[in-house]
PDB file of C-alpha atoms in Angstrom:
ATOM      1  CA  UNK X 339       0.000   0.000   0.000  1.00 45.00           C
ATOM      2  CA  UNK X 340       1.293   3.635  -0.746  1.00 52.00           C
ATOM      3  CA  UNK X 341       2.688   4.560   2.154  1.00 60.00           C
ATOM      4  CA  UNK X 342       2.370   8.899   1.518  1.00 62.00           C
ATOM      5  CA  UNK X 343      -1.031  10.840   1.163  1.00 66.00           C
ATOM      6  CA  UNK X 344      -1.206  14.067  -0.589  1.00 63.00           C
ATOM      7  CA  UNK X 345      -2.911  17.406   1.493  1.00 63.00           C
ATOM      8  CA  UNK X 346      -3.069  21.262   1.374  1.00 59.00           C
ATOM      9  CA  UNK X 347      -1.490  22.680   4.522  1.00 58.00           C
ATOM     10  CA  UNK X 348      -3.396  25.350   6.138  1.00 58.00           C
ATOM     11  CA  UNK X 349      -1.045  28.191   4.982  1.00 64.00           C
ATOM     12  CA  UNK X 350      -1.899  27.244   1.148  1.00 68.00           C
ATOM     13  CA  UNK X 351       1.407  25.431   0.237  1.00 71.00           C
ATOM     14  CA  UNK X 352       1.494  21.558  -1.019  1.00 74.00           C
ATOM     15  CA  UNK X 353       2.886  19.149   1.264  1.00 76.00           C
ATOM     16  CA  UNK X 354       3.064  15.102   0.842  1.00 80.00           C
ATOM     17  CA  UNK X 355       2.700  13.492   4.042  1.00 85.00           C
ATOM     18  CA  UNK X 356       3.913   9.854   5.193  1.00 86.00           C
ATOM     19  CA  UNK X 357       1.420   7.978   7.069  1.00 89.00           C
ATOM     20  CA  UNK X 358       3.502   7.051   9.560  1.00 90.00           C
ATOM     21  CA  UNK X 359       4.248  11.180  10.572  1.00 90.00           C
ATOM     22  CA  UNK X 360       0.093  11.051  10.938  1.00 93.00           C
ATOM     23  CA  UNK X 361      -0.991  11.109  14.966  1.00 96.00           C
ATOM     24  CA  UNK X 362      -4.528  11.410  13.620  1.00 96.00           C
ATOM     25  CA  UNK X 363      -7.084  12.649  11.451  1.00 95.00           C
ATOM     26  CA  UNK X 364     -10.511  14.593  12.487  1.00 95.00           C
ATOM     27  CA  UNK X 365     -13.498  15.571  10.291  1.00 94.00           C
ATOM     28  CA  UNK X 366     -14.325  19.476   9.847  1.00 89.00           C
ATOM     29  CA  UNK X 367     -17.296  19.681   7.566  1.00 86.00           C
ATOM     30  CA  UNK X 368     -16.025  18.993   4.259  1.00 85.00           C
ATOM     31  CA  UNK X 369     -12.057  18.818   5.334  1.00 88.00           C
ATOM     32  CA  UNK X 370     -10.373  16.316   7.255  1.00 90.00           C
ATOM     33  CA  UNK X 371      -7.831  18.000   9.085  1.00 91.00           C
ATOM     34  CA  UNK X 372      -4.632  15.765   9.692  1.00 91.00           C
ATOM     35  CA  UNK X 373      -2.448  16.241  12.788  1.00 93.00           C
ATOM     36  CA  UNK X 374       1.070  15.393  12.867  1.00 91.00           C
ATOM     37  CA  UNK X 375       3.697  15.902  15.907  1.00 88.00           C
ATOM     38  CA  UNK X 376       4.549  19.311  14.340  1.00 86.00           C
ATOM     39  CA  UNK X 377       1.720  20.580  12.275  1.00 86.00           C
ATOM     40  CA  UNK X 378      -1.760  20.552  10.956  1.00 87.00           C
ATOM     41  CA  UNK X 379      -3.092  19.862   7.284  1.00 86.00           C
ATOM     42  CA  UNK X 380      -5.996  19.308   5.497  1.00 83.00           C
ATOM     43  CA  UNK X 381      -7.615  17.723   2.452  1.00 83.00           C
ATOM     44  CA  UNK X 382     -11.246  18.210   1.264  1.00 83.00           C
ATOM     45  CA  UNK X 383     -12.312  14.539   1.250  1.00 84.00           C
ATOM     46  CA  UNK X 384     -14.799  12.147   3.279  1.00 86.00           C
ATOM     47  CA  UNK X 385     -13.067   9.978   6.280  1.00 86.00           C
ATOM     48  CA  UNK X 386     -14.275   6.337   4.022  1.00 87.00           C
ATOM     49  CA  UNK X 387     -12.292   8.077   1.341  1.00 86.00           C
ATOM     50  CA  UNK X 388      -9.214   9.154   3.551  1.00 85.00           C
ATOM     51  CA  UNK X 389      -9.743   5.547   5.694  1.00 86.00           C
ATOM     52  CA  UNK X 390      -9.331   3.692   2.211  1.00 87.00           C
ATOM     53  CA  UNK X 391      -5.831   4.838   1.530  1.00 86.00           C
ATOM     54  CA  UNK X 392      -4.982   4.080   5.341  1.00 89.00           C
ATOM     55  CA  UNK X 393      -2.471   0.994   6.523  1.00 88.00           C
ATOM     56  CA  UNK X 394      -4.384  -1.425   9.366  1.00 89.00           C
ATOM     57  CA  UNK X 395      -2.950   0.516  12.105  1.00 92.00           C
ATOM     58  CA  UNK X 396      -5.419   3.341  11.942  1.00 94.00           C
ATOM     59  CA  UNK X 397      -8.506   2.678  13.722  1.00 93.00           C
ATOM     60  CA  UNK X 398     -11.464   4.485  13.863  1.00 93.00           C
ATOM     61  CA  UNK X 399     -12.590   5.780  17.456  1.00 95.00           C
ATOM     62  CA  UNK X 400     -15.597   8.044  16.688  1.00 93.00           C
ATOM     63  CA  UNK X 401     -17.462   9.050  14.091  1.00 91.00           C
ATOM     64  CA  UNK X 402     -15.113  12.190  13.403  1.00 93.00           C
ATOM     65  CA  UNK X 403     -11.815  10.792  14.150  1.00 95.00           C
ATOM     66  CA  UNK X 404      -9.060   7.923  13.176  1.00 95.00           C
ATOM     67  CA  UNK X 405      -6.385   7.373  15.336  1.00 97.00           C
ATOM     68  CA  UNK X 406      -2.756   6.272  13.761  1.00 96.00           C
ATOM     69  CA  UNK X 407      -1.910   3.780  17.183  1.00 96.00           C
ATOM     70  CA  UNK X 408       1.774   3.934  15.715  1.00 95.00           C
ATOM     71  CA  UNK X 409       1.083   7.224  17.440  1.00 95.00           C
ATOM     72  CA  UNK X 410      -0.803   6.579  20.454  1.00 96.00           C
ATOM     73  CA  UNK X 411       0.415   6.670  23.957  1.00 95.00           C
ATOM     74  CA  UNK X 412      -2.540   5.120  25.763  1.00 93.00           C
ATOM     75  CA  UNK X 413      -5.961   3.958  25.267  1.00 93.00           C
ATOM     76  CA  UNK X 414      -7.457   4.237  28.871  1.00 91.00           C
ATOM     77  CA  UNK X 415     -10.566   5.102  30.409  1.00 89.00           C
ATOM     78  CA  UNK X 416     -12.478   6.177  27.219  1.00 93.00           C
ATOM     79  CA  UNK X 417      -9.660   8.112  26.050  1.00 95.00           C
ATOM     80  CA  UNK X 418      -6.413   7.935  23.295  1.00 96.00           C
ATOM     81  CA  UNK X 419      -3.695   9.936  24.737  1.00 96.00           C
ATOM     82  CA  UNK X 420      -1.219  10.441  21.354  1.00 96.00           C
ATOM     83  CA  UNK X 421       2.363  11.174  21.184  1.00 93.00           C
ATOM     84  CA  UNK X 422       1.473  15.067  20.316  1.00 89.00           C
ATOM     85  CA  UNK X 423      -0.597  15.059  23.515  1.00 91.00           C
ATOM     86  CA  UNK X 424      -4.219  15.506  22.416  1.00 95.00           C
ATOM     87  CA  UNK X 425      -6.423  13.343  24.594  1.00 96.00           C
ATOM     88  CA  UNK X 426      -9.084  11.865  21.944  1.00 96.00           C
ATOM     89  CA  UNK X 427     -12.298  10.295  23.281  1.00 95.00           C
ATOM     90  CA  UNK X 428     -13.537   7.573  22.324  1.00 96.00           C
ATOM     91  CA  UNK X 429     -17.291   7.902  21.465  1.00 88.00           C
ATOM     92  CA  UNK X 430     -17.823   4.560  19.930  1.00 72.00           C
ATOM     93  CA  UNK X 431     -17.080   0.774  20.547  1.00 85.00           C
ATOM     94  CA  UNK X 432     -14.948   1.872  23.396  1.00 89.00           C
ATOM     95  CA  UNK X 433     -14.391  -2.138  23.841  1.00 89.00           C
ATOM     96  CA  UNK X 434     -13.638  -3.042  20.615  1.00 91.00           C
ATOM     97  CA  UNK X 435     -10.865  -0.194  20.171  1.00 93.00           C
ATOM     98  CA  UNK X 436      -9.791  -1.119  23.599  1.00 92.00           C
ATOM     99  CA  UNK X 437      -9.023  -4.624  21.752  1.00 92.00           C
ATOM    100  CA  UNK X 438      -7.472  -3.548  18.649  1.00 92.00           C
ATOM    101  CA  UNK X 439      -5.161  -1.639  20.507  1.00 94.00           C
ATOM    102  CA  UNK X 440      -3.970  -4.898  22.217  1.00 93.00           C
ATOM    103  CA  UNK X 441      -3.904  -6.652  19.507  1.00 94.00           C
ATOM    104  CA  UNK X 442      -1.865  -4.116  17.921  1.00 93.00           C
ATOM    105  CA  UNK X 443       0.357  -4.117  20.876  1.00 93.00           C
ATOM    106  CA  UNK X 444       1.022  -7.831  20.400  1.00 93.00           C
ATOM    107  CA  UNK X 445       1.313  -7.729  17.111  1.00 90.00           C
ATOM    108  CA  UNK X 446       4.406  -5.009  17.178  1.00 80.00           C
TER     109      UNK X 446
END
């Protein structure tokens, strides 16, 4: 899978992004904005679209945001504390993230 995904940085430049420098990504209307340890981007395109391009270690924890776990600090008490530190919650399937995140622990 191609590891880089193209977006428009918020000061109007071009920029081509690796997945792995992507902590997360969070819907704003028609943008998803994508954060990375030292700056934020967007791209006007739909999270399915965004979460089609995306390797198996991004994991969707609401309906707004993916979480990169390469990223991810902790998943605890509702909550994804990334590397950035943003504390995400998680609105949705709090158990089943809970899992992936072990299994993705395991699996690295």
């Amino acid at each position: 899978m191609d590891s880089r995904i193209f977006s428009k940085q918020y000061g109007g430049g071009v920029a081509l992004l690796r997945q792995s420098e992507i902590v997360y990504l969070q819907v704003d209307d028609k943008y998803i904005n994508i954060y990375t340890d030292t700056n934020n981007y967007y791209v006007r395109s739909s999270l399915n679209e965004c979460m089609r391009k995306l390797e198996k270690n991004f994991i969707r924890i609401s309906r707004n945001v993916v979480v990169n776990f390469d990223n991810a600090v902790c998943v605890q008490d509702g909550e994804v504390i990334v590397n950035n530190g943003d504390k995400l919650i998680v609105s949705r399937r709090w158990k089943e993230v809970k899992m992936a995140y072990m299994v993705y622990l395991s699996e690295k």
